[in-house]
Every structure is written in C-alpha cells, then in structure tokens.
Amino acid sequence: MSPRILIFGTGSIGAVYTYVLCRATKPVNVFTVCRSNYDVVSKQGLTLNSTIFGQNLNVRPQVVRTVDEAVAASEGKPFDYVIVTAKAIASTPSIPDQLRPAVSESTTIALIQNGIGIEDIYRSAFPSNPILSCVVYLPATQVRPGTVEHREVELLHIGTYPSTAPSAHKDSADKLAALLHAGGASAEVHDDIQQSRWSKLLVNAAWNPICALSRSRDMQFLQSSPYALDLVKGVMLEIAAVAQASGYPSISSEVVDFQISRATARPLPGVEPSMLADAAAGRNMEVDAIVGNPLRIAEAKGVDTPLLKTVYALLSGLDGSFTRARQSRG
Amino acid sequence: MSPRILIFGTGSIGAVYTYVLCRATKPVNVFTVCRSNYDVVSKQGLTLNSTIFGQNLNVRPQVVRTVDEAVAASEGKPFDYVIVTAKAIASTPSIPDQLRPAVSESTTIALIQNGIGIEDIYRSAFPSNPILSCVVYLPATQVRPGTVEHREVELLHIGTYPSTAPSAHKDSADKLAALLHAGGASAEVHDDIQQSRWSKLLVNAAWNPICALSRSRDMQFLQSSPYALDLVKGVMLEIAAVAQASGYPSISSEVVDFQISRATARPLPGVEPSMLADAAAGRNMEVDAIVGNPLRIAEAKGVDTPLLKTVYALLSGLDGSFTRARQSRG
C-alpha cells in the first residue's frame, strides 16, 4: 500500500520534497499544509525549476490550510509520515500541538529543520513514535507563491532521535530513505545524526546571524571591514568547541578552515543565508534553534562562547523588533 | 563688532545653536548651511520648541546651500567662527575641503561632533587656526524640516585641539563660551576636552551600535535577552580600558556602573540613539568616529577589545548595506 504523507510547512524545502514524494507515491496520498501560499498552490499545484530534477515540473498534491483539514480530507486513514519543513521557531499553538490530530501510533515524524536541540518538543509530545531528525542540503528559493527554484545540491541526512532509539525507528528511517530514492532524491541514513547537525550548524550559526545583523550576503560582509573574517571564523570555532564538548570531535578547527576557504572563494555578492532573507522581510528568525540552543549547551558544558553570546544578544534584540513591528501593524 | 558665524550642517544640534547664536549676535551675521531642509528653512527660518529656551521660537539666519554661497553672501567679510554640526562621516569632498573658502587666518573652527579622533582632518587642513573640540549634551530632534524639539538638558563642553594649543586658541574657546552664554546657552571650557569626549563615548560606543544592529531602543534591547545587559556593560568596560590606556583614569568601571544604572532605571521603550534613527532611515552612520577610531587606538595601545571588534565588524557591514542600497537607487 502507498504510504500517506503529510508535509507541514510548504516553503521551498517543503515544496521540493512534496515534488519528490508525489513521484514516489501518488499525489492523492501527499498532503501539504500551505499557509501563505494556499490560494496559488491549491489552484495551480507546485512548480519546480531545478538544475537536478528538471525545469517547469508541476505536481498537484492534496493542498490544505491546516492539519485538521488534512485529517478530514484523509477520511480516517492514518498518516505514515508527517514531515515538518516549517521554520524552527516558537509558535502558538506549538507545531507538535498542531500536528497531533494527524499522528497515530504508527506515524513517523521527520523533522527537516535547522539548528540543534529542535527535537525535544516532538519527543515530549509523541514519546513512542519514531522521530527522525534530518539535515538537508538543498539550495532552493520560493521565487513566488508555489514556484520554487532549486540548484546544484540535493541531499538529506536522516537519523533517529535519539540515536539510541529502538531498531523499529531505525527501520522507519531506512523506509523514508527508500521512499525518497524512489522519488529520485538522495538520502543517507546515519547512526548518529547529531554529528551532521553540528556540522551544518557550524556554518549556519556563523553566517546566518552575521548576515542578518549586517544586512549583507556572505562575501559582501567579508569585504566590509578587516575584522569581518575573524568574526566569522571566531563564531565557527566557538561552535566547534561546543560540538567537541558534546562528543563530536570531528567538528574541528580543520572543518572551520575548510568552511572559511569555501566562503572566501565565492564571487561577490555571495550567498544569502535564510536568516538574511527573513531579516530583510521583517520575519521572525530561527534565533534559538541556531544560536540560542548551542549557547545554552555551551553554558551547561562550561565552554566559553563570548562571540556567540554577543551575536545572540544582538539577534534576539533584532528578532524582537520584528515582533514589535508586526504587533504594531495589528 | 559682532562676530560672523558659519554653521555647517543644520540638523537638530545645528538648529539649536543657530537659534542661540542669532540671539547672541544679529541673525544677519549667522549663516547656516542647510542641505536637505534648505527649501523650508530659507522661507520660514528655524523653529525651536524647547523645554529650556521656550516654545515656538523662530529665527531667520542667512540660509545657504553651500559654503561657497555663504562666502558670496558674506561679501568678503571673513568668518570669525565656523561651527561644524554635521555628522562625523567621510564625505567627498571632505568637510574641511568644503569649509576652506570660509576659513581665513582669524577663523576659529569649532567641532560639535561625536566620537574620538575626529579632529585630525581639520588640524591637517588648517594647521594654524584654533580648532575647538566640543562635546554636546542636547537631546534634540528635527521633527520636520526646520522644526526642532528640544528637552531637559543643554550643555556644551569646549576645549582646544590639541589641549596643548597656544593660549590664543584657549582665548577663542573662552570667547565662544561667552558668546553662547550671551545667547542664553550653557558652555564650559576645559583644559583637556578629550576627557569629556571619552566620557560621552563610553555611552555612545555601546548604545549606538547595539541599538542600530538590534533595531531596538535601549530599554527594549535590555529586555530582549538575558545576555543584553552584559553586552552593553562589556562594551562600556572596553571603552573605559581604552580611555585609561589613553591617559584618562577617571573613565572607570564606576562610571560604567553609573551609566548602566541610569539606563536600567528608564521606562520602556527607552531612548532612541542617533545611530538607531540613522539605521531605521537607511542613512550612513558615524561608524568610525564612534567605534572604529577607539578600536584603532586600542590596537595601538595593546588593549584587548573583542566586543568592540565584533560590534565594529557587524556595524561596518550594516553601514555598507546602506551605501549599496543608496547606490542601487541611483
């Protein structure tokens, strides 16, 4: 039987995996929760222009506004997978609370979200379901509602949360990887996904807040003052120290040097991290998932992270300014 | 004979001193260079609403667009004072180059500008003229072109640059103070004005960049995260260390504690530093005068200032984003 899948948060990443999973199973079994882009996607489906998958690809999943609508449309049939591709920011109600009507005993919850420490709220809400923690490398942008541009890279790292989860949870990870492969995508299952999370965080925790605060793409920032490179590298080294203290010695200063060499080789204006796009649009940013949680882990483990503290304080202030602006718009 | 005065940069501070000096001498002798507000001020003069000087006060100085226009309107009569109330940011041509036509042998140049190390470009351009370095406490806002609101505090600290300047320069400082007193304002002459500059910088170098980067007023920032207060205090302590290394031991951690206690006693939303107003409007900020120059002094003196470096790097990036946005608007 074809698996039934609910995708929560149909931004650029959600749209690409909706496309992949519509190919792997039937579009009638793939439900996407669309919020800001509901009107367009419910009428025209999702359109993907990809250097890997192809141009002008269109799929028509079951488009809903809420999880409750998905449950109603599913007519009592349970979801095998709930895939969370929404941003990892606090909401009311929380994402786990929103997902609850769609989660049965046999549902696997896969989190394709950035940051560290983002799994606990799902683990608490669904203590016996398989929770899969995923790290995605997929440069994609929703250029207008329902249309996504994607280029160059496509890879999903998958692992259970926690890494010591029962073998049945590991089987769920393998099955999800097989499903993605069937849809033409790349996926790798890891025994301990947290190493991949720290590896991606090393880059994200430096570039995202620095670019958001300076309103600059990565190369623009590097060229803005003689102190720029040291700041980026310094934040990465602090993240590496926290990762090492957390049991991931491979997240080392050599990795930092490699990531710095990648960035400095780029042409101007460089890459726009997601947090810069959020800041430019006045949207709340993944402050705690990407900066606050590693900072709290650092404090618990006695690792000194003065740059991360500074960046977190400034970024929290900036994020608060977006909340105030939204509230004053009413 | 009444002194002839040129005021360069008629924002809120320039407007208040234009009002004071029009009272001290004749408005026909006071020339104000108005750029963005020329149309209004040339027709309606300057209007001041002040809790100290009074409400709905109007003065009509000689309003010009450029220094050359002022020189032409002055009909060959030299200026006794050129008072710079423009922001301390790099321009092409530089402010000293713009002032040159108005500066004769007997002209005193008074700089009412924020920051540290802002005097050198004037000293180099006019090596024998009296250069007066001034620190102003004057909460004033130009609420619309030509109309300024002012409240609570009004004080100008004046001193020669350098402090070892000839006694004739000191006499110029005394004469300017007397002129301001005649106009109803407060002014104090100091033997070494740099102490006053460091004292004000301690506050400015912390709050200005932090509020600009976080898009928050001071109290809003303090409430945004548990790390906020430590950041503000940390930057102030670094400035105090640089001031001490520069020979100003009175700029101490006790002063930092006093300034922190002042800020934390304020009600929400708190004060909007000038750099926050500039950032909100996408205007270039006094990055080097307020943050870059103390950082370079710290490096020359071997004082470690990691927070100042971080703030400078982010602020330089942000300032560059404003330059790019202006250029792309054409």
CSV table of N, CA and C in Angstrom, one decimal, chain A residues 209-217 220-221 224-228 231 295-296 299 306-307 309-322 324, chain B residues 209-217 220-221 224-228 231 295-296 299 306-307 309-322 324:
chain,number,residue,atom,x,y,z
A,209,PRO,N,23.3,34.6,11.5
A,209,PRO,CA,23.2,35.8,12.3
A,209,PRO,C,24.0,37.0,11.8
A,210,ILE,N,25.2,36.7,11.4
A,210,ILE,CA,26.1,37.8,11.0
A,210,ILE,C,25.5,38.4,9.7
A,211,CYS,N,25.0,37.7,8.8
A,211,CYS,CA,24.5,38.3,7.6
A,211,CYS,C,23.1,39.0,7.9
A,212,ALA,N,22.4,38.4,8.8
A,212,ALA,CA,21.1,39.1,9.2
A,212,ALA,C,21.4,40.4,9.9
A,213,LEU,N,22.3,40.4,10.8
A,213,LEU,CA,22.6,41.7,11.5
A,213,LEU,C,23.2,42.7,10.6
A,214,SER,N,24.1,42.3,9.7
A,214,SER,CA,24.8,43.3,8.9
A,214,SER,C,24.1,43.5,7.6
A,215,ARG,N,22.9,42.9,7.4
A,215,ARG,CA,22.1,43.0,6.1
A,215,ARG,C,23.0,42.8,4.9
A,216,SER,N,23.9,41.9,5.0
A,216,SER,CA,24.9,41.6,3.9
A,216,SER,C,24.9,40.2,3.5
A,217,ARG,N,25.1,39.9,2.2
A,217,ARG,CA,25.5,38.5,1.9
A,217,ARG,C,26.9,38.1,2.3
A,220,GLN,N,29.8,40.0,0.7
A,220,GLN,CA,29.7,41.4,1.0
A,220,GLN,C,30.2,41.7,2.4
A,221,PHE,N,29.8,40.8,3.4
A,221,PHE,CA,30.2,41.0,4.7
A,221,PHE,C,31.7,40.9,4.8
A,224,SER,N,33.5,44.0,4.1
A,224,SER,CA,33.1,45.2,4.7
A,224,SER,C,34.1,45.8,5.7
A,225,SER,N,34.9,45.0,6.3
A,225,SER,CA,36.0,45.5,7.2
A,225,SER,C,37.0,44.5,7.4
A,226,PRO,N,38.2,44.9,7.9
A,226,PRO,CA,39.3,44.0,8.2
A,226,PRO,C,39.0,43.0,9.3
A,227,TYR,N,37.9,43.3,10.1
A,227,TYR,CA,37.6,42.4,11.2
A,227,TYR,C,36.5,41.4,10.9
A,228,ALA,N,36.0,41.4,9.7
A,228,ALA,CA,34.9,40.5,9.3
A,228,ALA,C,35.3,39.1,9.3
A,231,LEU,N,35.7,37.5,12.7
A,231,LEU,CA,34.4,37.3,13.4
A,231,LEU,C,33.7,36.0,13.0
A,295,LEU,N,24.3,27.9,22.5
A,295,LEU,CA,24.8,28.8,23.6
A,295,LEU,C,24.4,28.1,24.9
A,296,ARG,N,23.2,27.6,25.0
A,296,ARG,CA,22.8,27.0,26.3
A,296,ARG,C,23.6,25.7,26.6
A,299,GLU,N,27.0,26.7,27.8
A,299,GLU,CA,27.0,27.1,29.2
A,299,GLU,C,26.9,25.8,30.1
A,306,PRO,N,32.1,33.8,24.0
A,306,PRO,CA,31.8,35.2,24.1
A,306,PRO,C,31.2,35.8,22.8
A,307,LEU,N,31.7,35.3,21.6
A,307,LEU,CA,31.1,35.8,20.4
A,307,LEU,C,29.7,35.4,20.1
A,309,LYS,N,27.6,34.7,22.4
A,309,LYS,CA,26.7,35.5,23.3
A,309,LYS,C,26.4,36.8,22.8
A,310,THR,N,27.4,37.5,22.2
A,310,THR,CA,27.2,38.8,21.6
A,310,THR,C,26.2,38.7,20.4
A,311,VAL,N,26.5,37.8,19.6
A,311,VAL,CA,25.6,37.6,18.4
A,311,VAL,C,24.2,37.3,18.8
A,312,TYR,N,24.1,36.4,19.8
A,312,TYR,CA,22.7,36.0,20.3
A,312,TYR,C,22.0,37.2,20.9
A,313,ALA,N,22.7,38.0,21.7
A,313,ALA,CA,22.0,39.2,22.3
A,313,ALA,C,21.5,40.2,21.2
A,314,LEU,N,22.4,40.4,20.2
A,314,LEU,CA,22.0,41.4,19.1
A,314,LEU,C,20.9,40.8,18.3
A,315,LEU,N,21.0,39.5,18.0
A,315,LEU,CA,20.0,38.9,17.2
A,315,LEU,C,18.6,38.8,17.9
A,316,SER,N,18.6,38.5,19.2
A,316,SER,CA,17.4,38.4,20.0
A,316,SER,C,16.7,39.8,19.9
A,317,GLY,N,17.6,40.9,20.1
A,317,GLY,CA,17.0,42.2,20.0
A,317,GLY,C,16.4,42.5,18.7
A,318,LEU,N,17.1,42.1,17.6
A,318,LEU,CA,16.6,42.3,16.2
A,318,LEU,C,15.3,41.5,16.0
A,319,ASP,N,15.3,40.3,16.5
A,319,ASP,CA,14.1,39.5,16.3
A,319,ASP,C,12.9,40.1,17.0
A,320,GLY,N,13.2,40.6,18.2
A,320,GLY,CA,12.1,41.3,19.0
A,320,GLY,C,11.6,42.5,18.3
A,321,SER,N,12.5,43.2,17.5
A,321,SER,CA,12.0,44.4,16.8
A,321,SER,C,11.0,44.0,15.7
A,322,PHE,N,11.2,42.8,15.1
A,322,PHE,CA,10.2,42.3,14.1
A,322,PHE,C,8.9,42.0,14.7
A,324,ARG,N,7.7,43.4,17.5
A,324,ARG,CA,7.0,44.6,17.8
A,324,ARG,C,6.4,45.3,16.5
B,209,PRO,N,25.8,51.5,18.5
B,209,PRO,CA,25.8,50.4,17.6
B,209,PRO,C,24.9,49.2,18.0
B,210,ILE,N,24.8,49.0,19.3
B,210,ILE,CA,23.9,47.9,19.8
B,210,ILE,C,22.5,48.2,19.4
B,211,CYS,N,22.0,49.4,19.6
B,211,CYS,CA,20.6,49.7,19.2
B,211,CYS,C,20.4,49.7,17.7
B,212,ALA,N,21.4,50.2,17.0
B,212,ALA,CA,21.3,50.2,15.5
B,212,ALA,C,21.3,48.8,15.0
B,213,LEU,N,22.1,47.9,15.5
B,213,LEU,CA,22.1,46.5,15.0
B,213,LEU,C,20.9,45.7,15.4
B,214,SER,N,20.4,46.0,16.6
B,214,SER,CA,19.2,45.3,17.1
B,214,SER,C,17.9,46.0,16.8
B,215,ARG,N,18.0,47.1,16.1
B,215,ARG,CA,16.8,47.9,15.8
B,215,ARG,C,15.9,48.1,17.0
B,216,SER,N,16.5,48.4,18.1
B,216,SER,CA,15.8,48.5,19.4
B,216,SER,C,16.2,49.7,20.1
B,217,ARG,N,15.3,50.4,20.9
B,217,ARG,CA,15.7,51.4,21.8
B,217,ARG,C,16.4,50.7,23.0
B,220,GLN,N,14.3,48.5,25.3
B,220,GLN,CA,13.8,47.4,24.5
B,220,GLN,C,14.9,46.3,24.4
B,221,PHE,N,16.1,46.8,24.1
B,221,PHE,CA,17.2,45.9,23.9
B,221,PHE,C,17.5,45.1,25.3
B,224,SER,N,15.4,42.2,25.8
B,224,SER,CA,15.3,41.2,24.7
B,224,SER,C,15.9,39.9,25.0
B,225,SER,N,16.9,39.8,25.9
B,225,SER,CA,17.5,38.5,26.2
B,225,SER,C,18.3,38.7,27.5
B,226,PRO,N,18.6,37.5,28.2
B,226,PRO,CA,19.4,37.6,29.4
B,226,PRO,C,20.9,38.0,29.2
B,227,TYR,N,21.3,38.1,27.9
B,227,TYR,CA,22.7,38.4,27.6
B,227,TYR,C,22.8,39.9,27.3
B,228,ALA,N,21.7,40.6,27.2
B,228,ALA,CA,21.8,42.0,26.7
B,228,ALA,C,22.6,42.9,27.6
B,231,LEU,N,26.3,42.6,27.5
B,231,LEU,CA,26.9,43.1,26.3
B,231,LEU,C,27.1,44.6,26.4
B,295,LEU,N,38.7,51.7,18.5
B,295,LEU,CA,39.2,50.4,18.2
B,295,LEU,C,40.7,50.5,17.8
B,296,ARG,N,40.9,51.4,16.9
B,296,ARG,CA,42.3,51.6,16.4
B,296,ARG,C,43.2,52.1,17.5
B,299,GLU,N,44.1,49.1,19.6
B,299,GLU,CA,45.1,48.2,19.0
B,299,GLU,C,46.5,48.8,19.1
B,306,PRO,N,37.6,42.6,22.3
B,306,PRO,CA,36.9,41.7,21.4
B,306,PRO,C,35.5,42.1,21.1
B,307,LEU,N,34.7,42.7,22.1
B,307,LEU,CA,33.4,43.0,21.9
B,307,LEU,C,33.3,44.2,20.9
B,309,LYS,N,35.4,44.9,18.6
B,309,LYS,CA,35.8,44.4,17.2
B,309,LYS,C,34.5,43.7,16.6
B,310,THR,N,33.8,43.0,17.4
B,310,THR,CA,32.6,42.3,16.9
B,310,THR,C,31.6,43.3,16.4
B,311,VAL,N,31.3,44.3,17.3
B,311,VAL,CA,30.3,45.3,17.0
B,311,VAL,C,30.7,46.1,15.8
B,312,TYR,N,32.0,46.4,15.7
B,312,TYR,CA,32.5,47.2,14.6
B,312,TYR,C,32.4,46.4,13.3
B,313,ALA,N,32.7,45.1,13.3
B,313,ALA,CA,32.6,44.3,12.1
B,313,ALA,C,31.1,44.3,11.6
B,314,LEU,N,30.2,44.0,12.5
B,314,LEU,CA,28.8,44.0,12.2
B,314,LEU,C,28.2,45.3,11.7
B,315,LEU,N,28.7,46.4,12.4
B,315,LEU,CA,28.2,47.7,12.1
B,315,LEU,C,28.7,48.2,10.7
B,316,SER,N,30.0,47.9,10.4
B,316,SER,CA,30.6,48.2,9.1
B,316,SER,C,29.8,47.5,8.0
B,317,GLY,N,29.5,46.2,8.3
B,317,GLY,CA,28.7,45.5,7.3
B,317,GLY,C,27.3,46.2,7.1
B,318,LEU,N,26.7,46.6,8.2
B,318,LEU,CA,25.4,47.2,8.1
B,318,LEU,C,25.5,48.5,7.3
B,319,ASP,N,26.5,49.3,7.7
B,319,ASP,CA,26.7,50.6,7.0
B,319,ASP,C,26.9,50.4,5.5
B,320,GLY,N,27.7,49.4,5.2
B,320,GLY,CA,27.9,49.1,3.8
B,320,GLY,C,26.6,48.8,3.0
B,321,SER,N,25.7,48.1,3.8
B,321,SER,CA,24.4,47.7,3.1
B,321,SER,C,23.6,49.0,2.8
B,322,PHE,N,23.7,50.0,3.6
B,322,PHE,CA,23.0,51.3,3.3
B,322,PHE,C,23.6,52.0,2.1
B,324,ARG,N,25.2,50.4,-0.4
B,324,ARG,CA,24.7,49.7,-1.6
B,324,ARG,C,23.3,50.0,-1.9
